[in-house]
Coordinates of C-alpha atoms and ligand atoms in Angstrom, one line a residue:
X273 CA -0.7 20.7 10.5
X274 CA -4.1 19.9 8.6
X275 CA -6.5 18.3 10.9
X276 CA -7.5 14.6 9.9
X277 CA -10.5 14.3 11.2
X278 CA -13.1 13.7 8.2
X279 CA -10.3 13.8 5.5
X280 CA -10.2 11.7 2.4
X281 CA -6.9 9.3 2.1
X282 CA -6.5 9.6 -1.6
X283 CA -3.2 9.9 -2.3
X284 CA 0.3 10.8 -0.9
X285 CA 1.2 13.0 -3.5
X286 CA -0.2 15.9 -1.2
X287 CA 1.1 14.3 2.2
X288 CA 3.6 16.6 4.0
X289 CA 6.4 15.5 6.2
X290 CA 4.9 16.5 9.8
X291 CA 1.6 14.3 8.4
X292 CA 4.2 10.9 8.2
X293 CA 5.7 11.6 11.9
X294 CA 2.1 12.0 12.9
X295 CA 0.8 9.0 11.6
X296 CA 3.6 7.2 12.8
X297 CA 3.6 8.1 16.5
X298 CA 0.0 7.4 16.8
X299 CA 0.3 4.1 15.3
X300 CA 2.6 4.1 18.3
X301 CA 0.1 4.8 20.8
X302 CA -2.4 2.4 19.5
X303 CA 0.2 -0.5 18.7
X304 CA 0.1 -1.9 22.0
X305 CA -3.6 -3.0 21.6
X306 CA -2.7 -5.1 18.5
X307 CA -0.2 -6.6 20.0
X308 CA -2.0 -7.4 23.2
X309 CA -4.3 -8.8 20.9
X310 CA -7.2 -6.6 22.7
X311 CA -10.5 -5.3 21.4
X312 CA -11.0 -1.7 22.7
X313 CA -14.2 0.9 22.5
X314 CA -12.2 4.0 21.1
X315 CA -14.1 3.6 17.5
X316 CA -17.8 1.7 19.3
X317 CA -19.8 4.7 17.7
X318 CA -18.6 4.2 14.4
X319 CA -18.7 1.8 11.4
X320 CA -16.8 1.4 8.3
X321 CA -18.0 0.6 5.1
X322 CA -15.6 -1.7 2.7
X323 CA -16.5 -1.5 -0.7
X324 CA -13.8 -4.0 -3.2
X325 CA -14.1 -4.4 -6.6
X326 CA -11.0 -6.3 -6.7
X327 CA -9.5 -8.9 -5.1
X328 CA -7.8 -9.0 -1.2
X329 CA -6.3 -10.6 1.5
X330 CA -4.3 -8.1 2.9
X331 CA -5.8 -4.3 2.6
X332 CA -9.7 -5.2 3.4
X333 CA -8.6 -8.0 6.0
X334 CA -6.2 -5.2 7.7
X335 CA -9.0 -2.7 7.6
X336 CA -11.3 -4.6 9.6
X337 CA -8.9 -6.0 11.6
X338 CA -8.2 -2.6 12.4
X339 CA -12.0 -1.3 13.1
X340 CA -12.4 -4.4 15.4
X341 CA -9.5 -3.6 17.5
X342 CA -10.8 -0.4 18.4
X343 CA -14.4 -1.5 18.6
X344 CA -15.9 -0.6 15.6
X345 CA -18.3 -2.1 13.3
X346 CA -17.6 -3.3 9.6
X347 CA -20.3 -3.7 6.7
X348 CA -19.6 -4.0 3.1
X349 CA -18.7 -5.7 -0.2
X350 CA -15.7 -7.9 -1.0
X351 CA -17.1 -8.8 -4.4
X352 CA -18.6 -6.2 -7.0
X353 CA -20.4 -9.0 -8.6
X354 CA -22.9 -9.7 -5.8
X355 CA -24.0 -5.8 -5.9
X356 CA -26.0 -4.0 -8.2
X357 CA -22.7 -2.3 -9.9
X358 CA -21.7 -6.1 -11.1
X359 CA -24.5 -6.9 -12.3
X360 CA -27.6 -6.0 -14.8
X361 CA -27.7 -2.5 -13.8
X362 CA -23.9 -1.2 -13.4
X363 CA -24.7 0.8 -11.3
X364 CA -22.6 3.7 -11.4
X365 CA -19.8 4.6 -8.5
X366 CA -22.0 8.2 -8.1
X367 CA -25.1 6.1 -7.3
X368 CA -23.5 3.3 -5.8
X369 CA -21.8 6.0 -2.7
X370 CA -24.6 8.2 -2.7
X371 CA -26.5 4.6 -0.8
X372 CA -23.2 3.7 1.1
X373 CA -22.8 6.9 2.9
X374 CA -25.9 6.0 4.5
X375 CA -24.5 3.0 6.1
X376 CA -21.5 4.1 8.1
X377 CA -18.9 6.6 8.9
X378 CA -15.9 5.8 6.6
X379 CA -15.8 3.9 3.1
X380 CA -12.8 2.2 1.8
X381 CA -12.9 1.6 -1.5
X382 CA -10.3 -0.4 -3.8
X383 CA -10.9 -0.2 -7.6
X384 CA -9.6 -1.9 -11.2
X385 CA -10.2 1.8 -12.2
X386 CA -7.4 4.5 -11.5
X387 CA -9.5 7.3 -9.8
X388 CA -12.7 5.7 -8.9
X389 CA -12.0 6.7 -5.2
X390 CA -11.3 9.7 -6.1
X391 CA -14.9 10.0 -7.9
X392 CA -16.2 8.4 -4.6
X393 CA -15.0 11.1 -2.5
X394 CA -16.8 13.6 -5.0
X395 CA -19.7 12.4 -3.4
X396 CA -19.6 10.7 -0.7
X397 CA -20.6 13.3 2.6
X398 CA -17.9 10.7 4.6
X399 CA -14.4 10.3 4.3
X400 CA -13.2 7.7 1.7
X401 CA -9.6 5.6 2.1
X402 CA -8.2 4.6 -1.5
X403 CA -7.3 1.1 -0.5
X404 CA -5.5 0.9 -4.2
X405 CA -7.0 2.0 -8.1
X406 CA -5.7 0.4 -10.8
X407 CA -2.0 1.4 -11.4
X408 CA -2.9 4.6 -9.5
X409 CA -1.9 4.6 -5.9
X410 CA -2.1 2.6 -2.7
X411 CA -1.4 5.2 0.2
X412 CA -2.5 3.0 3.4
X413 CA 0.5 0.4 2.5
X414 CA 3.1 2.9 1.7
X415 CA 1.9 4.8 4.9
X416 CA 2.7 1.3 6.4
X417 CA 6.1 0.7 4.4
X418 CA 7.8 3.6 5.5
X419 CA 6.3 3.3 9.5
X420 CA 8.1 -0.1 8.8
X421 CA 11.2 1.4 7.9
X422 CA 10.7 4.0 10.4
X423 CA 10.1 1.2 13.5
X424 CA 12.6 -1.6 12.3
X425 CA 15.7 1.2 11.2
X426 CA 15.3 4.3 13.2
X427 CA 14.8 6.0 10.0
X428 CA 13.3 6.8 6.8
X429 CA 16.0 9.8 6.1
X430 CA 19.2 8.9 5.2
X431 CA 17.9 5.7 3.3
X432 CA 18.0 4.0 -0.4
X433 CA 15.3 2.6 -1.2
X434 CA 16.0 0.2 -4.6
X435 CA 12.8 -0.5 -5.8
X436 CA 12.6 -4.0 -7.9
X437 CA 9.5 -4.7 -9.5
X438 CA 7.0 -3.7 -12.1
X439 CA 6.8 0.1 -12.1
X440 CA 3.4 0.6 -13.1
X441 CA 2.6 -0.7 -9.9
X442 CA 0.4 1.6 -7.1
X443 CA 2.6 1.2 -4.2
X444 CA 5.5 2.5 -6.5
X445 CA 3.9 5.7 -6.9
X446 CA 3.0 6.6 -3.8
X447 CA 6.5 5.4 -2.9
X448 CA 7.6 7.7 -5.0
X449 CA 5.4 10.7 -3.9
X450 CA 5.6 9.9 -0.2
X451 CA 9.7 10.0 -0.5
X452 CA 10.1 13.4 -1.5
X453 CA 9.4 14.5 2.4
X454 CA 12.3 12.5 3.2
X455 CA 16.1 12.6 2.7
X456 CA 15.7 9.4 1.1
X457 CA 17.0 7.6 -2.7
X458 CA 14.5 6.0 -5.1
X459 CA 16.6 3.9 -7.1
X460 CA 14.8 2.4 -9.7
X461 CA 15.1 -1.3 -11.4
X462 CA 12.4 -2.6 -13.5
X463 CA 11.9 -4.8 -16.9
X464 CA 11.7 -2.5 -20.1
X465 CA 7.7 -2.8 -20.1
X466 CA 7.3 -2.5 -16.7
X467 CA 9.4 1.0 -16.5
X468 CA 7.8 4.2 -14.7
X469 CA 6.4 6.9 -17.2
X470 CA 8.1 9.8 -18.4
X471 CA 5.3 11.7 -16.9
X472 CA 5.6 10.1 -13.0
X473 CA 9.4 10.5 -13.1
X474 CA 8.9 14.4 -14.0
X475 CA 6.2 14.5 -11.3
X476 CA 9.0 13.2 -8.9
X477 CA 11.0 15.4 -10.2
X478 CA 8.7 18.9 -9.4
X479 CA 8.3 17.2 -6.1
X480 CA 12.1 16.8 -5.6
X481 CA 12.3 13.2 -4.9
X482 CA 15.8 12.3 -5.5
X483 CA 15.8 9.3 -8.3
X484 CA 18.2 6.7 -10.3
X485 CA 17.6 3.9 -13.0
X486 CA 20.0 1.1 -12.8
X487 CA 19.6 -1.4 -15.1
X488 CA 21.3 -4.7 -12.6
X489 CA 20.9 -5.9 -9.2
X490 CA 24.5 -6.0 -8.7
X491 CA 24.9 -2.1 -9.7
X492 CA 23.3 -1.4 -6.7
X493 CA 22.0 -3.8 -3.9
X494 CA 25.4 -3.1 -1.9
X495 CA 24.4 1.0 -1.7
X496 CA 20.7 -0.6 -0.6
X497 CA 19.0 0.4 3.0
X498 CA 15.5 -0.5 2.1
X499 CA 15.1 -3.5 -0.7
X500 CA 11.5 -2.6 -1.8
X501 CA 10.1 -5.5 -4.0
X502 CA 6.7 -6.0 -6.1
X503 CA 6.4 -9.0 -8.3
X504 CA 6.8 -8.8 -12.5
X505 CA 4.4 -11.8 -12.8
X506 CA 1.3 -10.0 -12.0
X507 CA -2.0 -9.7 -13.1
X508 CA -3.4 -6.7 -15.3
X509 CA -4.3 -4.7 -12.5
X510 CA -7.0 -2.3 -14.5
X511 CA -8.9 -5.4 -14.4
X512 CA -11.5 -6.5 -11.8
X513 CA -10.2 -9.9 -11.9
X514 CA -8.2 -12.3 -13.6
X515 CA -7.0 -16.0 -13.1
X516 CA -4.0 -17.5 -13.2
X517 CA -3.1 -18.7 -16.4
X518 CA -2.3 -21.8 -17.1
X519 CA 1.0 -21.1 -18.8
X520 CA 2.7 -17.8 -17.3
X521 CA 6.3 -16.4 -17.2
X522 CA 9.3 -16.6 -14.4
X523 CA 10.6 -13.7 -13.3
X524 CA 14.0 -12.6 -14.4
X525 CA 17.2 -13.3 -12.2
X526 CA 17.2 -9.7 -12.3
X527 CA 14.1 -8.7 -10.6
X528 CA 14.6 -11.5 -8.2
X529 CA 15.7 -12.1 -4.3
X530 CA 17.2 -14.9 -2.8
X531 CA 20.3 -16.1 -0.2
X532 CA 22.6 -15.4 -3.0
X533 CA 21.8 -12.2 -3.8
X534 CA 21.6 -10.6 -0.5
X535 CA 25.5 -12.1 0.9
X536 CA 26.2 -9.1 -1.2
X537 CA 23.8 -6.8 0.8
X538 CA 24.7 -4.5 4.0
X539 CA 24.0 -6.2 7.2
X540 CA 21.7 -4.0 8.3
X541 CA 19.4 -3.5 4.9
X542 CA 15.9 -4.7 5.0
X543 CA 13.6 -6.3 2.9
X544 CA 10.2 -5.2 2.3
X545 CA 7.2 -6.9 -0.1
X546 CA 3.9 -6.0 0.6
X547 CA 2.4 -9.2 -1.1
X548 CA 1.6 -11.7 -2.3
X549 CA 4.2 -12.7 -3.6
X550 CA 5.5 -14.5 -6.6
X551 CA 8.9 -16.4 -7.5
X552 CA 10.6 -12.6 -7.0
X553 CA 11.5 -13.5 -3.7
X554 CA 12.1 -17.0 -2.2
X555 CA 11.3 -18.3 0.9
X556 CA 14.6 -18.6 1.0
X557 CA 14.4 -15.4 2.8
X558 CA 12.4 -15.5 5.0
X559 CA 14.9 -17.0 7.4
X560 CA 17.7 -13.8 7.0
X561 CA 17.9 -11.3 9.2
X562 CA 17.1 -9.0 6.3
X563 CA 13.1 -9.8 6.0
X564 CA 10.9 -7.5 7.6
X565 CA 7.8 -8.1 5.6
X566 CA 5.5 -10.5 8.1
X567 CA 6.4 -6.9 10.3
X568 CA 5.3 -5.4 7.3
X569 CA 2.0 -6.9 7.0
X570 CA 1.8 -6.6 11.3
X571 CA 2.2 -3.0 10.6
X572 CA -1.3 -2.7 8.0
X573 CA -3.3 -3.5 10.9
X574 CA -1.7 -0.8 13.1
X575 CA -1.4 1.8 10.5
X576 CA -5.1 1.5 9.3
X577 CA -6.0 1.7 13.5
X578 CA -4.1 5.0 13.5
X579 CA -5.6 5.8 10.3
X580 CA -9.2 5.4 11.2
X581 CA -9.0 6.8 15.0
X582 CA -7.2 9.8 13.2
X583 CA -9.5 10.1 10.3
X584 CA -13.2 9.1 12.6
X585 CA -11.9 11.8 14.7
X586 CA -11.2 10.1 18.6
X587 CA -7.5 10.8 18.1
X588 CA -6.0 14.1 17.7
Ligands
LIG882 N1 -0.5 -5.6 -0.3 C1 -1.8 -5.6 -0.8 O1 -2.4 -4.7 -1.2 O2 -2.4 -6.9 -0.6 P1 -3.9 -7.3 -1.0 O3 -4.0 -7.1 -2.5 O4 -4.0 -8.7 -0.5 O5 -4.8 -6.3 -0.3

């Protein structure tokens, strides 16, 4: 297996199976710490440098979250606008890395641009974490998802995975990438505009991830292990930022959860979202059996502390 000490986290189109397993069980190591809710030293001699350029709760918060558990320290940006590269100058991602390098051991960087990480790690002498770009990819919460799956079914391999949302979305992508190690279903349901490119379905295809369209909830959610949701109402997410309009749509019965729907669903199928959510699934839920997605976000901090141990190289 590749070593992942000072290696980028780009994407998981190039992850192999033995690489999820040994994520996974040293996300099991470390887990106790986050749940004892105890600060360690493992990472003291390392910092990690957050660089955002779009909004979040979730992926920067888990990050440090992360680098604090095991001791670390944590500089950086959560708003583009109050650096030089949102500003007058524009300063370009080349120039912008080239400084940050200088300031700790590990960048993670989350863009409105699909790729910019990729540019980043071009340059940067330290290991970059794509902590999502654009409709690109978002590998840390996929790597999270399916440890999810992994801790709350047994399993990833022998799963269906019906994935209802907006298809341009990152995590569906690396979803889709990351699933091809597995013996594992992607069956797909998504509004017309929100479907996954010709080209992305071919790529799952060369990969051999095993895929299905279905056009209905009902065509599938009793064949479903894994009920993996991202909102339709969403913003634009090549964009650094946008508000919330005003007027905006409701999303769809179709493309939506709720009590109702899931009477329908096996006992034992989970429900994933790796938020925030919109009116795709209730809070309704929340109280089934089925949810598994405050897990899910439990899970960001202790895959990002495996990450980073792994990647700052104090884990093997
Ligand atoms: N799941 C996720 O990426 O959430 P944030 O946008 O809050 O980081």
């Amino acid at each position: 297996m590749r070593s992942f000490a000072g290696r980028d986290i780009l994407s998981l189109k190039d992850f192999e199976r033995n690489e999820f397993f040994h994520v996974f069980e040293i996300a099991d190591q470390l887990e106790p710490i986050a749940r004892e809710r105890r600060n360690t030293d493992l990472l003291a001699a390392k910092t990690m440098v957050t660089a955002f350029y779009q909004p979040s709760t979730r992926t920067r918060l888990a990050h440090e979250a992360a680098m604090h558990r095991l001791g670390g320290h944590v500089t950086g940006f959560s708003d583009a606008k109050m650096t030089r590269a949102g500003d007058f100058y524009q300063e370009s991602i080349k120039d912008t890395v080239h400084m940050l390098e200088y300031y700790g051991d590990v960048l993670v960087m989350r863009h409105f641009q699909q790729g910019a990480p990729h540019e980043a790690a071009r340059w940067a002498s330290i290991p970059v974490i794509n902590a999502g770009d654009g409709w690109g990819e978002h590998p840390t919460q996929v790597l999270t998802d399916l440890y999810t799956v992994q801790k709350e079914t047994g399993s990833v391999d022998g799963k269906t995975f019906v994935c209802i949302g907006d298809h341009r979305m990152r995590t569906m992508h690396s979803i889709g990438y990351a699933l091809s190690q597995f013996d594992a279903e992607m069956v797909i349901l998504a509004p017309e505009d929100m479907s996954p490119t010709a080209e992305f379905l071919a790529e799952l295809d060369e990969k051999g991830t095993s895929w299905r369209i279905v056009e209905h909830i009902n065509d599938v959610i009793e064949d479903a292990d894994v009920i993996y949701m991202e909102p339709v109402v969403q913003p634009d997410y090549t964009q650094s930022r946008q508000e919330k309009q005003d007027e905006y749509g409701f999303t769809p019965e179709n493309y939506r959860i709720t009590k109702e729907v899931m009477k329908k669903a096996k006992g034992d199928s989970i429900v994933l979202h790796s938020l925030p959510r919109m009116d795709e699934l209730l809070p309704e839920v929340d109280q089934l059996k089925h949810a598994r997605y405050w897990q899910e976000a439990y899970n960001g901090v202790v895959m990002r502390m495996a990450l980073l141990a792994l990647i700052l190289g104090t884990t093997e």
